[in-house]
Coordinates of C-alpha atoms in Angstrom, one line a residue:
Chain A
M1 CA -45.9 27.9 -48.4
K2 CA -47.7 28.4 -45.2
I3 CA -46.0 26.4 -41.9
V4 CA -48.2 26.7 -38.6
V5 CA -46.5 25.9 -35.5
V6 CA -48.5 24.5 -32.7
G7 CA -47.3 25.2 -29.1
C8 CA -44.7 27.8 -27.8
T9 CA -42.7 25.6 -26.3
H10 CA -38.6 25.2 -26.4
A11 CA -39.1 23.2 -29.7
G12 CA -41.7 25.6 -31.0
V13 CA -39.8 28.8 -30.5
A14 CA -36.8 26.9 -31.9
A15 CA -38.8 25.8 -35.0
A16 CA -40.5 29.0 -35.8
K17 CA -36.8 30.9 -35.8
A18 CA -35.7 28.3 -38.0
V19 CA -38.4 29.0 -40.3
R20 CA -38.0 32.4 -40.2
M21 CA -34.3 32.3 -41.1
I22 CA -34.8 30.2 -44.1
I23 CA -37.5 32.4 -45.3
R24 CA -34.8 35.5 -44.7
R25 CA -32.3 33.4 -46.7
R26 CA -34.4 32.4 -49.5
R27 CA -36.1 35.9 -50.3
S28 CA -34.1 37.1 -53.1
S29 CA -36.7 40.5 -53.0
C30 CA -35.1 41.4 -49.8
T31 CA -33.1 44.8 -49.8
S32 CA -33.3 45.5 -46.3
G33 CA -29.9 44.7 -46.2
M34 CA -30.6 43.5 -42.4
T35 CA -29.0 40.6 -41.0
T36 CA -31.9 39.8 -38.9
C37 CA -35.6 40.6 -39.2
H38 CA -35.4 42.3 -35.6
F39 CA -34.9 45.7 -36.8
C40 CA -36.6 45.3 -40.4
P41 CA -39.6 47.7 -40.9
A42 CA -41.2 45.1 -43.2
G43 CA -41.8 43.1 -39.9
S44 CA -43.7 40.1 -40.4
H45 CA -45.4 41.0 -43.8
C46 CA -42.6 40.2 -45.9
T47 CA -43.7 36.5 -45.8
Chain B
M1 CA -47.7 30.0 -34.3
Y2 CA -50.4 29.1 -32.0
E3 CA -50.3 29.0 -28.1
R4 CA -53.1 28.5 -25.8
D5 CA -51.2 30.3 -22.7
D6 CA -50.1 34.0 -22.4
N7 CA -46.5 33.4 -22.1
V8 CA -43.9 31.1 -24.2
S9 CA -40.8 29.4 -23.8
F10 CA -41.2 28.8 -19.7
L11 CA -37.7 26.9 -18.5
S12 CA -39.3 24.5 -16.3
C13 CA -35.7 23.1 -15.4
G14 CA -35.1 26.2 -13.7
V15 CA -37.8 25.8 -11.5
A16 CA -35.9 24.6 -8.7
L17 CA -33.7 27.4 -8.6
Y18 CA -36.6 29.9 -8.0
L19 CA -38.1 27.9 -5.3
G20 CA -34.5 27.7 -3.6
G21 CA -33.9 31.3 -3.9
E22 CA -31.3 31.6 -6.4
V23 CA -33.6 33.1 -8.9
K24 CA -35.7 35.9 -7.3
N25 CA -38.0 36.5 -10.3
L26 CA -39.9 33.6 -11.9
D27 CA -40.5 36.0 -15.0
E28 CA -36.8 35.4 -15.7
M29 CA -37.4 31.8 -16.3
F30 CA -39.0 32.9 -19.5
Y31 CA -36.5 33.3 -22.2
E32 CA -38.7 34.2 -25.1
N33 CA -41.8 36.5 -25.1
P34 CA -44.6 36.9 -28.0
A35 CA -44.0 40.6 -28.4
H36 CA -40.2 40.0 -29.3
L37 CA -41.2 36.9 -31.6
R38 CA -43.4 39.3 -33.6
T39 CA -40.2 41.5 -34.0
E40 CA -38.7 38.5 -35.5
G41 CA -41.6 38.4 -38.1
I42 CA -43.1 35.7 -36.5
D43 CA -46.8 35.7 -36.2
V44 CA -47.5 34.7 -32.7
R45 CA -51.3 34.1 -31.4
D46 CA -51.0 33.5 -27.9
K47 CA -54.2 32.5 -26.0
H48 CA -55.5 30.5 -28.6
D49 CA -56.2 27.1 -28.2
V50 CA -56.0 24.6 -31.3
L51 CA -59.0 22.3 -30.7
R52 CA -58.6 20.2 -33.6
I53 CA -56.3 19.1 -36.4
D54 CA -57.6 17.5 -39.7
S55 CA -54.9 16.3 -41.2
D56 CA -56.2 15.4 -44.4
K57 CA -58.1 18.5 -45.1
H58 CA -54.7 20.4 -43.9
T59 CA -56.9 22.5 -41.4
L60 CA -56.9 23.6 -37.9
T61 CA -59.9 24.5 -35.4
I62 CA -58.9 27.1 -33.2
Q63 CA -60.6 29.4 -30.2
N64 CA -59.6 32.7 -29.7
L65 CA -59.4 32.4 -25.9
R66 CA -59.7 36.4 -25.5
T67 CA -62.7 36.7 -27.7
T68 CA -64.0 32.8 -27.5
E69 CA -64.3 33.1 -31.2
V70 CA -63.7 29.8 -33.1
F71 CA -62.2 29.8 -36.5
T72 CA -60.2 27.6 -38.9
D73 CA -56.7 28.1 -40.3
T74 CA -55.2 26.2 -43.0
Y75 CA -51.3 24.7 -43.1
D76 CA -49.2 23.3 -46.1
K77 CA -46.8 22.1 -43.4
L78 CA -47.8 21.9 -39.5
I79 CA -44.6 21.6 -37.0
M80 CA -46.1 19.7 -33.9
T81 CA -44.4 21.4 -30.4
T82 CA -47.0 20.7 -28.0
G83 CA -44.8 19.6 -25.2
S84 CA -45.6 17.6 -22.5
N85 CA -47.5 17.3 -19.2
V86 CA -46.7 16.3 -15.7
V87 CA -47.7 12.4 -15.1
V88 CA -50.4 12.7 -12.3
P89 CA -50.3 9.3 -10.4
P90 CA -53.8 7.3 -10.4
V91 CA -54.3 7.3 -6.9
M92 CA -57.3 8.4 -4.8
G93 CA -56.7 12.0 -3.5
V94 CA -54.1 13.1 -5.9
D95 CA -56.4 16.1 -6.6
D96 CA -56.0 17.4 -3.0
T97 CA -55.2 21.2 -3.1
R98 CA -52.3 20.4 -0.8
V99 CA -51.0 18.1 -3.4
L100 CA -49.0 20.0 -6.2
M101 CA -47.5 19.3 -9.5
C102 CA -44.0 20.8 -10.9
K103 CA -43.7 21.8 -14.3
D104 CA -45.3 25.2 -15.7
A105 CA -44.9 28.5 -14.1
R106 CA -48.3 28.6 -12.5
Q107 CA -47.4 25.3 -10.8
A108 CA -44.3 26.9 -9.8
Q109 CA -45.7 29.7 -8.1
A110 CA -48.4 27.6 -6.5
I111 CA -45.6 25.6 -5.0
F112 CA -43.6 28.6 -4.1
D113 CA -46.7 30.3 -2.1
S114 CA -47.4 27.1 -0.2
A115 CA -44.1 26.7 1.0
Q116 CA -44.0 30.0 2.5
N117 CA -46.5 28.5 5.2
H118 CA -45.1 25.1 5.5
H119 CA -41.9 24.2 7.2
H120 CA -42.2 20.7 6.1
V121 CA -42.2 19.8 2.3
Y122 CA -43.0 16.4 1.0
I123 CA -41.7 15.3 -2.4
V124 CA -42.7 12.3 -4.2
G125 CA -40.6 11.1 -6.9
G126 CA -36.6 10.8 -6.7
G127 CA -36.0 11.9 -10.5
Y128 CA -34.3 14.8 -11.5
V129 CA -36.9 17.3 -10.7
G130 CA -37.5 15.4 -7.2
V131 CA -34.0 15.5 -6.2
E132 CA -33.5 19.1 -7.4
L133 CA -36.5 20.4 -5.2
A134 CA -35.1 18.4 -2.3
E135 CA -31.9 20.5 -2.4
A136 CA -33.7 23.5 -3.0
Y137 CA -35.7 23.1 0.2
A138 CA -33.1 21.6 2.2
N139 CA -31.0 25.0 1.2
T140 CA -34.0 27.2 2.6
D141 CA -34.1 25.6 6.0
H142 CA -37.0 23.4 5.2
A143 CA -37.5 19.8 6.6
V144 CA -37.8 17.7 3.6
T145 CA -38.8 14.0 2.9
L146 CA -38.3 12.3 -0.3
L147 CA -40.5 9.6 -1.2
Q148 CA -39.2 7.3 -3.7
A149 CA -40.8 3.8 -4.9
H150 CA -37.6 2.8 -6.5
N151 CA -34.8 1.4 -4.4
Q152 CA -32.6 4.1 -5.3
L153 CA -32.6 7.7 -6.6
L154 CA -32.3 8.9 -10.3
N155 CA -32.4 5.4 -11.3
R156 CA -33.3 6.3 -15.2
Y157 CA -29.7 8.3 -15.1
I158 CA -27.3 6.6 -12.5
D159 CA -26.6 3.2 -11.2
E160 CA -26.5 2.4 -7.4
E161 CA -22.8 2.9 -7.1
L162 CA -23.3 6.5 -7.9
S163 CA -26.8 7.1 -6.3
A164 CA -25.6 5.9 -3.0
Q165 CA -23.1 8.8 -2.9
V166 CA -26.0 11.0 -4.0
E167 CA -28.3 9.6 -1.0
R168 CA -25.6 10.4 1.3
N169 CA -25.4 13.8 0.6
L170 CA -28.9 14.4 0.5
Q171 CA -28.8 12.6 4.2
E172 CA -25.9 14.8 5.4
H173 CA -27.8 18.0 4.5
G174 CA -30.9 16.8 6.4
V175 CA -33.2 15.3 3.6
D176 CA -35.1 12.4 5.0
L177 CA -34.9 10.0 2.0
Q178 CA -37.7 7.2 2.2
L179 CA -36.6 4.6 -0.5
N180 CA -38.9 1.6 -1.4
T181 CA -41.9 3.9 -0.5
R182 CA -44.5 3.7 -3.1
V183 CA -47.7 6.3 -2.7
D184 CA -50.7 4.4 -2.6
S185 CA -53.2 7.3 -2.1
F186 CA -53.6 10.3 -0.5
E187 CA -56.2 11.2 2.2
S188 CA -57.7 14.8 3.1
D189 CA -57.4 15.6 6.7
D190 CA -59.1 19.1 6.6
D191 CA -59.4 19.5 10.2
H192 CA -55.5 20.0 10.6
D193 CA -55.1 21.6 7.1
Q194 CA -53.4 18.3 6.0
V195 CA -53.1 15.3 3.7
L196 CA -52.3 11.9 4.7
I197 CA -50.1 10.1 2.5
H198 CA -50.7 6.6 2.5
T199 CA -47.9 4.4 1.2
N200 CA -46.8 0.5 1.2
G201 CA -45.0 1.4 4.3
A202 CA -45.5 4.4 6.9
D203 CA -48.2 6.9 6.7
F204 CA -47.2 10.7 6.7
H205 CA -49.1 13.8 7.6
A206 CA -48.2 16.7 5.0
G207 CA -49.2 20.3 4.8
L208 CA -47.5 20.3 1.3
V209 CA -47.0 17.4 -0.9
I210 CA -45.0 18.2 -4.5
V211 CA -45.4 15.3 -7.0
C212 CA -42.4 14.7 -9.5
A213 CA -43.6 11.7 -11.4
G214 CA -42.4 12.5 -14.9
F215 CA -43.9 13.6 -18.1
V216 CA -46.1 12.4 -20.8
P217 CA -46.3 13.5 -24.2
N218 CA -49.1 16.3 -25.3
T219 CA -50.1 14.6 -28.6
E220 CA -54.1 14.4 -27.9
L221 CA -54.6 16.4 -31.1
L222 CA -52.9 14.0 -33.4
R223 CA -53.9 10.9 -32.0
G224 CA -55.3 8.3 -34.7
Q225 CA -53.8 10.6 -37.1
V226 CA -49.9 9.9 -37.1
K227 CA -48.5 6.9 -35.6
L228 CA -47.6 7.1 -31.7
D229 CA -45.5 4.7 -29.4
A230 CA -46.7 3.0 -26.6
R231 CA -46.5 6.2 -24.5
G232 CA -48.5 8.2 -26.8
A233 CA -45.4 10.0 -28.1
I234 CA -45.0 11.0 -31.9
I235 CA -42.7 8.7 -33.9
T236 CA -40.5 10.5 -36.5
N237 CA -38.2 9.8 -38.9
D238 CA -34.7 11.1 -39.0
W239 CA -36.1 14.2 -40.8
L240 CA -38.5 14.3 -37.8
E241 CA -41.4 13.9 -40.1
T242 CA -44.4 12.1 -38.8
S243 CA -46.0 9.1 -40.8
N244 CA -47.8 12.0 -42.3
P245 CA -45.1 13.9 -44.0
D246 CA -46.7 17.4 -43.9
I247 CA -46.7 17.1 -40.2
L248 CA -43.5 17.3 -38.5
A249 CA -42.8 17.0 -34.6
A250 CA -40.2 18.2 -32.1
G251 CA -39.7 18.3 -28.4
D252 CA -41.3 16.4 -25.7
T253 CA -44.3 15.2 -28.3
C254 CA -41.8 13.3 -29.8
A255 CA -39.9 10.1 -29.0
V256 CA -36.0 10.1 -29.7
R257 CA -33.7 7.8 -31.1
F258 CA -31.3 6.8 -28.4
N259 CA -28.2 6.3 -29.9
P260 CA -26.6 3.8 -27.5
T261 CA -29.4 1.6 -28.1
G262 CA -30.5 2.6 -31.5
K263 CA -34.0 2.3 -30.4
L264 CA -36.9 5.1 -30.0
D265 CA -36.8 5.9 -26.4
Y266 CA -38.9 9.0 -24.6
I267 CA -36.5 11.5 -23.2
P268 CA -38.0 15.0 -22.5
L269 CA -35.0 17.2 -22.4
A270 CA -34.9 21.0 -23.2
T271 CA -31.6 20.0 -25.0
N272 CA -33.6 17.5 -27.3
A273 CA -36.5 20.0 -27.6
E274 CA -34.3 23.0 -28.7
R275 CA -32.1 20.7 -31.2
Q276 CA -35.2 19.0 -32.9
G277 CA -37.2 22.7 -32.9
R278 CA -34.0 23.8 -35.1
I279 CA -34.1 21.0 -37.3
A280 CA -38.3 20.6 -38.0
G281 CA -38.2 24.2 -38.6
R282 CA -35.6 23.8 -41.2
N283 CA -36.9 20.5 -42.8
A284 CA -40.2 21.9 -43.3
F285 CA -38.8 23.1 -46.4
G286 CA -37.4 19.8 -47.5
H287 CA -35.0 17.1 -46.2
V288 CA -32.2 19.9 -45.1
Q289 CA -30.9 18.4 -41.8
K290 CA -31.1 14.9 -40.2
Y291 CA -31.6 14.7 -36.4
P292 CA -28.5 12.8 -35.0
G293 CA -30.5 11.2 -32.4
T294 CA -29.7 11.9 -28.6
Q295 CA -27.5 10.1 -25.8
G296 CA -29.6 12.0 -22.8
T297 CA -27.0 14.0 -21.6
T298 CA -27.5 16.1 -18.5
A299 CA -26.4 17.4 -15.5
L300 CA -27.4 18.3 -12.0
R301 CA -25.8 20.6 -9.2
L302 CA -26.6 18.7 -5.7
F303 CA -25.3 21.0 -3.3
S304 CA -21.5 21.5 -3.9
E305 CA -21.3 18.6 -5.9
T306 CA -21.9 18.2 -10.0
L307 CA -23.4 15.0 -11.3
A308 CA -23.1 14.6 -15.1
T309 CA -24.5 11.8 -17.1
T310 CA -24.8 10.5 -20.9
G311 CA -25.9 7.6 -22.3
L312 CA -27.0 4.1 -21.1
T313 CA -26.6 2.8 -17.1
S314 CA -25.8 -0.7 -16.5
H315 CA -29.0 -1.2 -15.4
A316 CA -30.8 0.2 -18.6
A317 CA -28.1 -1.9 -20.8
A318 CA -29.4 -4.9 -19.0
A319 CA -33.0 -3.9 -19.8
A320 CA -32.2 -3.0 -23.5
G321 CA -30.5 -6.6 -23.9
V322 CA -27.2 -5.0 -24.5
H323 CA -24.1 -6.8 -23.5
A324 CA -22.2 -4.5 -21.4
A325 CA -19.8 -3.7 -18.8
S326 CA -18.7 -1.2 -16.8
V327 CA -15.8 0.1 -14.8
I328 CA -15.6 2.8 -12.1
Y329 CA -12.4 5.1 -11.6
R330 CA -12.1 7.1 -8.3
D331 CA -9.4 9.4 -7.5
N332 CA -8.5 13.1 -7.2
Y333 CA -9.3 14.9 -10.1
R334 CA -6.1 16.9 -9.9
P335 CA -2.7 16.4 -8.3
V336 CA -2.6 16.2 -4.4
F337 CA -0.3 19.3 -4.2
M338 CA -3.1 21.4 -5.7
Q339 CA -5.4 22.3 -2.9
P340 CA -8.5 22.3 -2.4
N341 CA -9.1 18.9 -4.1
A342 CA -11.7 16.6 -4.8
Q343 CA -12.3 13.2 -5.5
I344 CA -13.9 12.3 -9.0
T345 CA -16.0 9.2 -9.8
I346 CA -16.7 7.9 -13.2
K347 CA -18.4 5.1 -14.2
L348 CA -17.8 4.3 -17.9
V349 CA -20.6 1.7 -19.6
Y350 CA -19.3 -0.1 -22.6
N351 CA -20.3 -2.9 -25.0
V352 CA -18.2 -6.0 -24.6
D353 CA -18.8 -7.1 -28.1
D354 CA -17.2 -4.1 -30.1
H355 CA -16.0 -1.9 -27.1
R356 CA -18.1 1.1 -28.1
V357 CA -18.8 3.7 -25.4
L358 CA -22.5 3.6 -23.9
G359 CA -22.6 5.7 -21.2
A360 CA -20.9 7.7 -18.4
Q361 CA -21.7 9.0 -15.0
L362 CA -19.6 11.3 -13.4
L363 CA -19.5 12.8 -9.7
C364 CA -17.5 15.4 -8.3
A365 CA -17.1 18.5 -6.0
H366 CA -15.3 20.2 -8.9
D367 CA -17.3 21.1 -12.2
I368 CA -16.5 18.2 -14.3
S369 CA -20.1 18.7 -16.2
Q370 CA -18.6 19.0 -19.8
T371 CA -16.7 15.8 -19.7
A372 CA -20.3 14.3 -20.0
N373 CA -20.8 16.3 -23.3
T374 CA -17.0 14.7 -24.6
V375 CA -18.4 11.0 -23.8
S376 CA -21.6 12.2 -25.4
L377 CA -19.7 12.9 -28.7
A378 CA -17.8 9.7 -28.4
I379 CA -21.2 7.7 -28.0
Q380 CA -22.8 9.6 -31.2
N381 CA -19.7 8.8 -33.1
G382 CA -19.6 5.1 -32.0
N383 CA -15.9 5.7 -30.6
T384 CA -14.6 2.9 -28.7
I385 CA -12.8 2.7 -25.3
E386 CA -9.5 2.5 -27.0
D387 CA -10.3 5.6 -28.8
L388 CA -11.5 7.4 -25.5
A389 CA -8.4 5.7 -23.3
Y390 CA -5.8 7.2 -25.9
V391 CA -7.7 10.5 -27.1
D392 CA -5.6 13.7 -26.9
T393 CA -6.9 15.7 -23.7
L394 CA -5.3 18.6 -21.8
F395 CA -2.9 18.5 -19.0
N396 CA -2.6 21.5 -16.6
P397 CA -2.3 21.0 -12.7
H398 CA -5.3 23.3 -12.0
Y399 CA -7.3 21.1 -14.1
D400 CA -6.6 17.4 -14.0
Q401 CA -3.5 14.6 -13.8
P402 CA -1.2 14.1 -16.4
V403 CA -3.3 11.2 -17.7
N404 CA -7.1 12.9 -17.7
Y405 CA -9.6 11.1 -15.4
L406 CA -11.8 10.4 -18.8
N407 CA -8.5 8.6 -20.4
Q408 CA -8.0 7.0 -17.0
V409 CA -11.6 5.6 -16.9
A410 CA -11.3 4.3 -20.4
L411 CA -7.8 2.8 -19.6
L412 CA -9.4 0.8 -16.7
A413 CA -12.1 -0.4 -19.3
V414 CA -9.3 -1.5 -21.8
A415 CA -7.6 -3.7 -19.3
Q416 CA -10.7 -5.0 -18.2
T417 CA -11.3 -6.4 -21.6
N418 CA -7.9 -7.5 -22.0
A419 CA -7.8 -9.5 -18.4

């Protein structure tokens, strides 16, 4: 599923971060062991 | 995520801190940046202007402002967070270069630069932004004139009992307060590098005018495609879905459910935006989290005093047709043997029929801001004045009297209903 956020306001940043968090938690294939994507070498490619 | 500017997440609520010199660097008002968001796995496209949204085809037309390239993108779910714009009053001369608006970073910098060269600052609008700017410039040895069309300041947030204290505070700090003064037009006086402010009363010659007339939702992209209210704010359901379930919306673009009345209202606050954004992001995957509505809870520091408010004022209750009553409590916030001390003023608004708490306004030189949060929770949970009167609160002479001021004001309300 492709989610697009229009506008990097407070709400936009919060929404984008929430989307990323859900994606992280749903990705059964994630083996990075990272608690956040911040240091993950996959970066944005894991989506 | 598309953003037409080259920066993100500007805290416009901190502009007064920058203009008043408390924050030295405007860049500190950005709490995020595109590079950091990319490390979080978010594909941020700044300097990209979304020109059109076709909700039937699930497409967006976008222009890359760096290359001028125009291209099309698609979405399964769209989250609309385009924020708000300042209200530009529809009066002649408002486009004069000496008349400035106040919201984004560029506007803040323009005001900062202009105020370096002007000792006397004229502020139009006595809402939160106008009052905060008046305080900021009074603190930096500027002469300040504050023009307010209404007969009191902060009329959306407090009633006249508290606004009288706020007004006195401003005047004691040298602010020239002009209530009941509606700006009719601005007229350029280029010979003197000034602008003439024509009002329903006196005229004013100004070198710098800052207009703080509120905000309007930025929803042009979706006009005619989703339901909007009379102000143009997007109407959402409890899941923050618009009338098109593939488009969610959050923040200043939206109307919000105001819990004291249960009706939709337009309350553009960063707190609402942040909470709605988090919820909209989760609900893009389905019905995960309902938005609980808002009480419009907010606070303001005015010189050494804290003003905190939540929920309905008496005026707003009357306008909404709510059968409301109110009480006012004034006392030292802690025992007199504890010095220094300060008087606290609390106005509590409640529903006469079912005794539900509807709103509170608090003012004190001691920081009582968190008490507004307690009342906010009481309103959201549908608590009554009896609940608030007898709820367990702490006592310690450092912080309050044996019966906390929140219990005290609610006890007054209970006594009033029993009289």
